[in-house]
Short mmCIF file of C-alpha atoms in Angstrom, two decimals:
data_model
loop_
_atom_site.label_atom_id
_atom_site.label_comp_id
_atom_site.label_asym_id
_atom_site.label_seq_id
_atom_site.Cartn_x
_atom_site.Cartn_y
_atom_site.Cartn_z
CA MET C 1 -9.68 9.04 -20.44
CA TYR C 2 -8.17 7.04 -17.60
CA TRP C 3 -8.65 9.77 -14.98
CA SER C 4 -12.27 10.36 -16.00
CA LEU C 5 -12.92 6.67 -15.39
CA VAL C 6 -11.21 6.89 -12.01
CA ARG C 7 -13.74 9.52 -10.96
CA THR C 8 -16.36 6.76 -11.08
CA CYS C 9 -13.95 4.18 -9.73
CA ALA C 10 -14.83 0.52 -9.61
CA ILE C 11 -15.75 -0.62 -6.10
CA ARG C 12 -16.54 -4.22 -5.29
CA ALA C 13 -20.10 -4.41 -3.97
CA ARG C 14 -21.92 -7.37 -2.51
CA GLY C 15 -24.57 -8.79 -4.75
CA VAL C 16 -25.89 -11.94 -6.34
CA SER C 17 -23.92 -11.40 -9.53
CA GLY C 18 -20.70 -10.53 -7.70
CA ARG C 19 -19.89 -8.01 -10.47
CA TRP C 20 -18.32 -4.60 -10.12
CA GLN C 21 -20.72 -1.74 -9.58
CA GLN C 22 -19.86 1.86 -10.52
CA ARG C 23 -20.17 4.46 -7.79
CA THR C 24 -19.12 8.09 -7.77
CA MET C 25 -16.09 8.78 -5.62
CA SER C 26 -16.75 11.15 -2.71
CA ASP C 27 -15.19 14.61 -2.84
CA ARG C 28 -12.86 13.80 0.07
CA ALA C 29 -11.63 10.58 -1.50
CA GLN C 30 -11.18 12.31 -4.87
CA ALA C 31 -9.14 15.13 -3.30
CA LEU C 32 -6.91 12.67 -1.47
CA PHE C 33 -6.48 10.58 -4.60
CA ASP C 34 -5.44 13.62 -6.65
CA GLY C 35 -2.89 14.57 -4.01
CA ILE C 36 -1.52 11.05 -3.63
CA ARG C 37 -0.95 10.48 -7.34
CA GLN C 38 0.88 13.82 -7.48
CA GLY C 39 3.22 12.73 -4.68
CA ASP C 40 1.81 15.01 -1.97
CA ARG C 41 3.11 13.67 1.38
CA ALA C 42 0.38 15.43 3.35
CA ALA C 43 -2.32 13.82 1.20
CA LEU C 44 -0.64 10.44 1.62
CA ALA C 45 -0.58 10.87 5.41
CA ARG C 46 -4.27 11.82 5.46
CA GLY C 47 -5.07 8.90 3.18
CA ILE C 48 -3.39 6.38 5.48
CA THR C 49 -5.14 7.93 8.46
CA LEU C 50 -8.41 7.45 6.59
CA VAL C 51 -7.80 3.74 5.92
CA GLU C 52 -6.84 3.23 9.58
CA SER C 53 -10.04 4.85 10.84
CA THR C 54 -12.76 2.64 12.31
CA ARG C 55 -15.62 5.03 11.51
CA VAL C 56 -18.16 3.58 9.08
CA ASP C 57 -18.22 6.65 6.81
CA HIS C 58 -14.42 6.77 6.78
CA GLN C 59 -14.21 3.10 5.85
CA GLN C 60 -16.46 3.68 2.83
CA GLN C 61 -14.30 6.58 1.68
CA ALA C 62 -11.17 4.51 2.29
CA ARG C 63 -12.47 1.72 0.05
CA GLU C 64 -13.08 4.25 -2.70
CA LEU C 65 -9.58 5.68 -2.31
CA VAL C 66 -7.80 2.33 -2.24
CA SER C 67 -9.79 1.08 -5.24
CA ALA C 68 -8.66 4.09 -7.26
CA CYS C 69 -5.05 3.73 -6.14
CA VAL C 70 -4.95 0.06 -7.11
CA GLY C 71 -5.16 1.14 -10.75
CA LEU C 72 -2.01 3.23 -10.30
CA GLU C 73 -0.16 0.53 -8.36
CA GLN C 74 -0.75 -2.02 -11.11
CA ARG C 75 0.95 0.23 -13.67
CA ARG C 76 4.35 0.02 -12.02
CA ARG C 77 6.33 -2.82 -10.47
CA THR C 78 7.30 -2.03 -6.89
CA LEU C 79 9.27 -3.94 -4.28
CA ARG C 80 7.56 -4.93 -1.05
CA ILE C 81 10.01 -6.05 1.63
CA GLY C 82 9.10 -7.16 5.14
CA LEU C 83 11.58 -7.04 8.01
CA THR C 84 11.30 -8.70 11.38
CA GLY C 85 13.67 -9.78 14.11
CA THR C 86 14.19 -10.44 17.77
CA PRO C 87 13.85 -7.49 20.19
CA GLY C 88 17.00 -5.40 20.38
CA VAL C 89 18.37 -6.59 17.05
CA GLY C 90 18.36 -3.03 15.69
CA LYS C 91 15.52 -3.14 13.17
CA SER C 92 14.91 0.61 13.11
CA THR C 93 18.63 1.41 12.90
CA PHE C 94 19.08 -1.06 10.07
CA ILE C 95 16.06 0.25 8.17
CA GLU C 96 17.30 3.83 8.39
CA ALA C 97 20.79 2.93 7.16
CA PHE C 98 19.42 0.67 4.44
CA GLY C 99 16.81 3.23 3.43
CA MET C 100 19.41 5.99 3.11
CA LEU C 101 21.45 3.67 0.86
CA LEU C 102 18.42 3.10 -1.36
CA LEU C 103 17.80 6.85 -1.58
CA SER C 104 21.38 7.37 -2.73
CA LYS C 105 20.66 4.95 -5.58
CA GLY C 106 17.69 6.99 -6.79
CA HIS C 107 14.88 4.99 -5.23
CA ARG C 108 11.92 6.42 -3.34
CA VAL C 109 11.38 4.54 -0.10
CA SER C 110 8.36 4.23 2.15
CA VAL C 111 8.61 2.68 5.61
CA LEU C 112 5.55 1.35 7.39
CA ALA C 113 6.64 0.70 10.96
CA VAL C 114 4.04 -1.13 13.04
CA ASP C 115 4.40 -0.34 16.74
CA PRO C 116 2.95 -2.51 19.54
CA SER C 117 -0.21 -1.17 21.15
CA SER C 118 -1.17 -1.22 24.79
CA SER C 119 -3.64 -4.01 25.56
CA ARG C 120 -5.31 -1.67 28.08
CA SER C 121 -5.50 1.71 26.34
CA GLY C 122 -4.96 0.72 22.71
CA GLY C 123 -2.34 3.45 22.42
CA SER C 124 1.12 3.18 20.96
CA ILE C 125 4.40 4.97 21.58
CA LEU C 126 5.08 5.24 17.84
CA GLY C 127 8.78 5.75 18.47
CA ASP C 128 10.12 4.42 15.17
CA LYS C 129 9.96 7.81 13.50
CA THR C 130 12.09 9.37 16.23
CA ARG C 131 14.67 6.57 15.82
CA MET C 132 14.88 7.23 12.06
CA GLN C 133 15.74 10.90 12.29
CA ASP C 134 17.60 11.17 8.98
CA LEU C 135 15.32 8.95 6.92
CA SER C 136 12.10 10.50 8.22
CA VAL C 137 13.08 13.96 6.91
CA ALA C 138 14.69 12.83 3.65
CA ALA C 139 13.00 14.14 0.51
CA GLY C 140 12.56 10.77 -1.16
CA ALA C 141 11.39 8.86 1.89
CA TYR C 142 8.16 8.52 3.82
CA VAL C 143 8.11 6.99 7.31
CA ARG C 144 4.77 6.10 8.84
CA PRO C 145 4.47 4.47 12.27
CA SER C 146 1.12 2.82 12.97
CA PRO C 147 -0.26 1.10 16.09
CA SER C 148 -0.78 -2.64 15.81
CA ARG C 149 -3.97 -2.39 17.93
CA GLY C 150 -3.51 -5.95 19.02
CA SER C 151 -3.21 -7.39 15.51
CA LEU C 152 -1.54 -10.79 15.46
CA GLY C 153 1.99 -10.71 14.13
CA GLY C 154 2.29 -6.99 14.76
CA VAL C 155 0.80 -6.26 11.35
CA ALA C 156 -1.88 -3.59 11.41
CA ARG C 157 -5.12 -4.66 9.76
CA ASN C 158 -4.88 -1.98 7.06
CA THR C 159 -1.16 -2.28 6.36
CA LEU C 160 -1.75 -3.70 2.87
CA ASP C 161 -3.99 -0.74 2.01
CA SER C 162 -1.27 1.59 3.27
CA ILE C 163 1.25 -0.16 1.01
CA ILE C 164 -1.02 0.42 -1.99
CA LEU C 165 -1.34 4.13 -1.16
CA THR C 166 2.42 4.64 -0.84
CA GLU C 167 3.01 2.84 -4.14
CA ALA C 168 0.39 5.00 -5.86
CA SER C 169 2.28 8.04 -4.54
CA GLY C 170 5.41 6.99 -6.40
CA TYR C 171 7.41 5.10 -3.77
CA ASP C 172 8.96 2.15 -5.57
CA ILE C 173 10.27 0.32 -2.49
CA CYS C 174 8.14 -0.31 0.60
CA LEU C 175 9.74 -1.58 3.80
CA VAL C 176 7.35 -3.05 6.37
CA GLU C 177 8.82 -3.29 9.87
CA THR C 178 6.95 -5.43 12.40
CA VAL C 179 7.02 -5.40 16.18
CA GLY C 180 9.18 -8.51 16.52
CA VAL C 181 9.19 -12.27 16.17
CA GLY C 182 6.02 -13.81 17.59
CA GLN C 183 3.66 -16.72 17.17
CA SER C 184 1.72 -15.12 14.31
CA GLU C 185 4.50 -12.95 12.86
CA THR C 186 4.17 -14.88 9.62
CA MET C 187 1.29 -12.58 8.59
CA VAL C 188 3.83 -10.13 7.22
CA SER C 189 4.99 -12.66 4.63
CA ASP C 190 1.51 -12.69 3.11
CA MET C 191 1.69 -9.03 2.09
CA VAL C 192 5.30 -8.63 0.93
CA ASP C 193 7.41 -10.05 -1.90
CA MET C 194 10.51 -10.65 0.21
CA PHE C 195 10.88 -11.50 3.88
CA ILE C 196 14.06 -10.48 5.72
CA LEU C 197 14.90 -11.80 9.19
CA LEU C 198 17.34 -9.80 11.30
CA LEU C 199 19.40 -11.59 13.95
CA GLN C 200 22.25 -10.49 16.16
CA PRO C 201 25.51 -12.31 16.92
CA GLY C 202 26.85 -13.50 20.21
CA SER C 203 23.55 -13.91 22.06
CA GLY C 204 23.80 -17.70 22.07
CA ASP C 205 20.12 -18.31 21.43
CA GLU C 206 19.67 -17.39 17.77
CA LEU C 207 18.36 -20.80 16.84
CA GLN C 208 16.51 -21.52 20.09
CA GLY C 209 14.88 -18.09 20.30
CA VAL C 210 13.54 -17.99 16.76
CA LYS C 211 10.63 -20.23 15.85
CA ARG C 212 11.20 -22.66 13.04
CA GLY C 213 8.21 -21.26 11.15
CA ILE C 214 9.83 -17.82 11.00
CA MET C 215 13.11 -19.29 9.75
CA GLU C 216 11.29 -21.18 7.02
CA LEU C 217 9.73 -17.96 5.75
CA ALA C 218 13.00 -16.02 5.55
CA ASP C 219 14.27 -15.25 2.05
CA LEU C 220 17.26 -13.45 3.50
CA VAL C 221 18.78 -13.56 6.98
CA VAL C 222 20.89 -10.57 7.98
CA ILE C 223 23.26 -10.90 10.95
CA ASN C 224 23.21 -7.29 12.12
CA LYS C 225 25.75 -5.62 14.44
CA ALA C 226 28.61 -7.54 12.76
CA ASP C 227 31.25 -5.01 13.82
CA GLY C 228 33.82 -4.47 16.55
CA ALA C 229 33.88 -7.16 19.21
CA LEU C 230 30.94 -8.90 17.56
CA ALA C 231 32.64 -9.37 14.18
CA ILE C 232 33.93 -12.88 14.95
CA PRO C 233 30.74 -14.04 16.77
CA ALA C 234 28.82 -12.83 13.70
CA LYS C 235 30.78 -15.23 11.51
CA LEU C 236 29.97 -18.12 13.85
CA THR C 237 26.29 -17.14 13.92
CA ARG C 238 26.23 -17.00 10.12
CA THR C 239 27.58 -20.56 9.96
CA GLU C 240 24.97 -21.78 12.45
CA ILE C 241 22.11 -20.15 10.54
CA MET C 242 23.33 -21.48 7.19
CA ASN C 243 23.47 -25.00 8.62
CA ALA C 244 19.93 -24.60 9.97
CA LEU C 245 18.60 -23.31 6.63
CA HIS C 246 20.08 -26.30 4.80
CA LEU C 247 17.69 -28.52 6.76
CA MET C 248 14.65 -26.56 5.61
CA VAL C 249 12.81 -26.66 2.30
CA PRO C 250 13.04 -23.31 0.43
CA ARG C 251 9.65 -21.73 -0.16
CA ARG C 252 10.65 -20.42 -3.60
CA ASN C 253 11.51 -22.70 -6.50
CA SER C 254 13.92 -20.14 -7.92
CA TRP C 255 15.65 -19.03 -4.72
CA THR C 256 17.70 -20.48 -1.88
CA PRO C 257 17.75 -18.28 1.26
CA LYS C 258 21.00 -16.40 1.88
CA VAL C 259 22.73 -15.28 5.08
CA VAL C 260 24.65 -11.98 5.09
CA ARG C 261 26.61 -10.29 7.85
CA ALA C 262 26.12 -6.53 8.07
CA SER C 263 26.35 -3.53 10.35
CA ALA C 264 23.84 -0.70 10.24
CA VAL C 265 26.14 1.49 12.36
CA THR C 266 29.30 1.21 10.22
CA GLY C 267 27.58 0.46 6.91
CA PHE C 268 29.47 -2.82 6.56
CA ASN C 269 27.97 -5.05 3.85
CA LEU C 270 24.83 -2.94 3.33
CA GLU C 271 25.71 -2.85 -0.35
CA ARG C 272 25.87 -6.64 -0.33
CA VAL C 273 22.46 -6.81 1.32
CA TRP C 274 21.03 -4.69 -1.49
CA GLU C 275 22.79 -6.78 -4.15
CA THR C 276 21.22 -9.89 -2.62
CA VAL C 277 17.81 -8.24 -2.66
CA GLU C 278 18.25 -7.32 -6.32
CA LEU C 279 19.33 -10.84 -7.17
CA TYR C 280 16.29 -12.26 -5.39
CA PHE C 281 13.86 -10.13 -7.39
CA THR C 282 15.72 -10.90 -10.62
CA LYS C 283 15.29 -14.62 -9.99
CA LEU C 284 11.66 -14.10 -9.03
CA ARG C 285 10.97 -12.13 -12.20
CA GLU C 286 12.76 -14.54 -14.53
CA SER C 287 10.97 -17.57 -13.09
CA GLY C 288 7.54 -15.96 -13.28
CA GLU C 289 6.93 -16.52 -9.55
CA TRP C 290 6.46 -12.83 -8.86
CA ASP C 291 3.06 -12.58 -10.57
CA GLY C 292 1.77 -15.67 -8.80
CA LEU C 293 3.05 -14.30 -5.49
CA ARG C 294 1.12 -11.06 -5.85
CA ALA C 295 -2.04 -12.94 -6.77
CA ALA C 296 -1.71 -15.17 -3.69
CA GLN C 297 -1.23 -12.09 -1.50
CA GLN C 298 -4.46 -10.54 -2.71
CA GLU C 299 -6.42 -13.76 -2.20
CA LYS C 300 -5.17 -14.34 1.36
CA TRP C 301 -5.86 -10.78 2.45
CA MET C 302 -9.31 -10.82 0.88
CA TRP C 303 -10.32 -13.69 3.18
CA ARG C 304 -8.65 -12.05 6.18
CA GLU C 305 -10.68 -8.93 5.49
CA VAL C 306 -13.85 -11.04 5.22
CA THR C 307 -13.12 -12.35 8.72
CA ASN C 308 -12.42 -8.84 10.05
CA LEU C 309 -15.58 -7.37 8.49
CA LEU C 310 -17.78 -10.15 9.82
CA LEU C 311 -16.42 -9.66 13.33
CA THR C 312 -16.84 -5.88 13.08
CA ARG C 313 -20.43 -6.10 11.90
CA LEU C 314 -21.20 -8.74 14.51
CA ASN C 315 -19.97 -6.42 17.26
CA ARG C 316 -21.93 -3.45 15.89
CA ASP C 317 -25.28 -5.23 15.65
CA PRO C 318 -27.34 -4.22 18.73
CA GLN C 319 -29.39 -7.45 18.81
CA VAL C 320 -26.34 -9.66 18.59
CA ARG C 321 -24.41 -7.57 21.11
CA LYS C 322 -27.23 -7.78 23.65
CA PHE C 323 -27.52 -11.52 23.11
CA ALA C 324 -23.75 -11.93 23.46
CA GLN C 325 -23.69 -10.00 26.73
CA THR C 326 -26.26 -12.41 28.16
CA LEU C 327 -24.18 -15.39 27.09
CA GLU C 328 -21.02 -13.85 28.52
CA ALA C 329 -22.52 -14.03 32.01
CA ASP C 330 -23.39 -17.70 31.51
CA VAL C 331 -19.86 -18.45 30.27
CA VAL C 332 -18.29 -16.65 33.24
CA ASN C 333 -20.52 -18.59 35.65
CA GLY C 334 -19.57 -21.86 33.98
CA MET C 335 -23.10 -22.60 32.80
CA VAL C 336 -22.25 -22.58 29.06
CA PRO C 337 -18.96 -23.71 27.46
CA PRO C 338 -17.20 -20.95 25.43
CA GLY C 339 -17.40 -22.96 22.20
CA ILE C 340 -21.16 -23.47 22.50
CA ALA C 341 -21.65 -19.77 23.32
CA ALA C 342 -19.61 -18.73 20.28
CA GLU C 343 -21.67 -20.97 18.01
CA GLN C 344 -24.92 -19.51 19.38
CA ILE C 345 -23.67 -15.95 18.84
CA VAL C 346 -22.77 -16.70 15.23
CA ASP C 347 -26.14 -18.39 14.67
CA LYS C 348 -27.88 -15.33 16.11
CA PHE C 349 -25.90 -13.04 13.82
CA LEU C 350 -26.75 -15.11 10.75
CA SER C 351 -30.45 -15.26 11.66
CA VAL C 352 -30.60 -11.46 11.84
CA TYR C 353 -29.46 -11.13 8.22
CA ARG C 354 -31.50 -13.94 6.71
#
């Protein structure tokens, strides 16, 4: 009964009533959905490629696919964990070691690694998969590098949709790696249940180099590379970070952020990191905050997608694009202030659809 209903999956359509309208899923979306729910890695890869596509017909099929997969995702409770950190902290190395530990405990792990894109070509090296050689070929893991394409915070626009697809395919833990700490890196915290900040010892600028906003969002701080000559500096760094966190208001009522020393190379304290993660989700579940957190995630990303769709449709409209090109010349020549030009472009866009 359930799968027959999925065939005519519910897709949110714009209308006066704002109600769900039933549409038949396309053959391509149906085939991908069947493969994804059966755990087919190739179907999952094609599905994520579909949601990342900018073609109009692909976007329609992607909405159908994601809408169907949401029904599967809601049936099981999965863990969404975001990881960020300063450049050179060893994010990929840590994720591989941590992911292999999770596999040994019977979990299925997906890794969505967002790589920085070139501002000129839009391309991306996508090197995370090559740095996770063991995890990327493990049977219970799926590693997917994606270009950020200039997205603020290093979070690709369709990352949340990709998370939903991996969860529908049976991966119960999703690790989202971002490109590094930046001004808008906080976007990752709006799509995950837990936010982990990786720092390294001995650099002398842990507190100065990390923005306060990032520290305030961290549910767990891991001092990576706490081995060898850096073992003692790691202890000092842990003390500094703990003192800094004591001055900040925790963002969860049921949880106080922890600081753990670890080493992805030697495996030191990786078990403790996982124990801390488990404890965090236990507290979140017992307090009832988890359900509210997921609801807030959906709401925030709905409005972000509204913004993205409006900008996309504005750029595609030939009348608005021609009008904008005329205004661009006036802005460059200093005849019209940028703010006034932006307002006129938006007004032109709205007048076209009235």
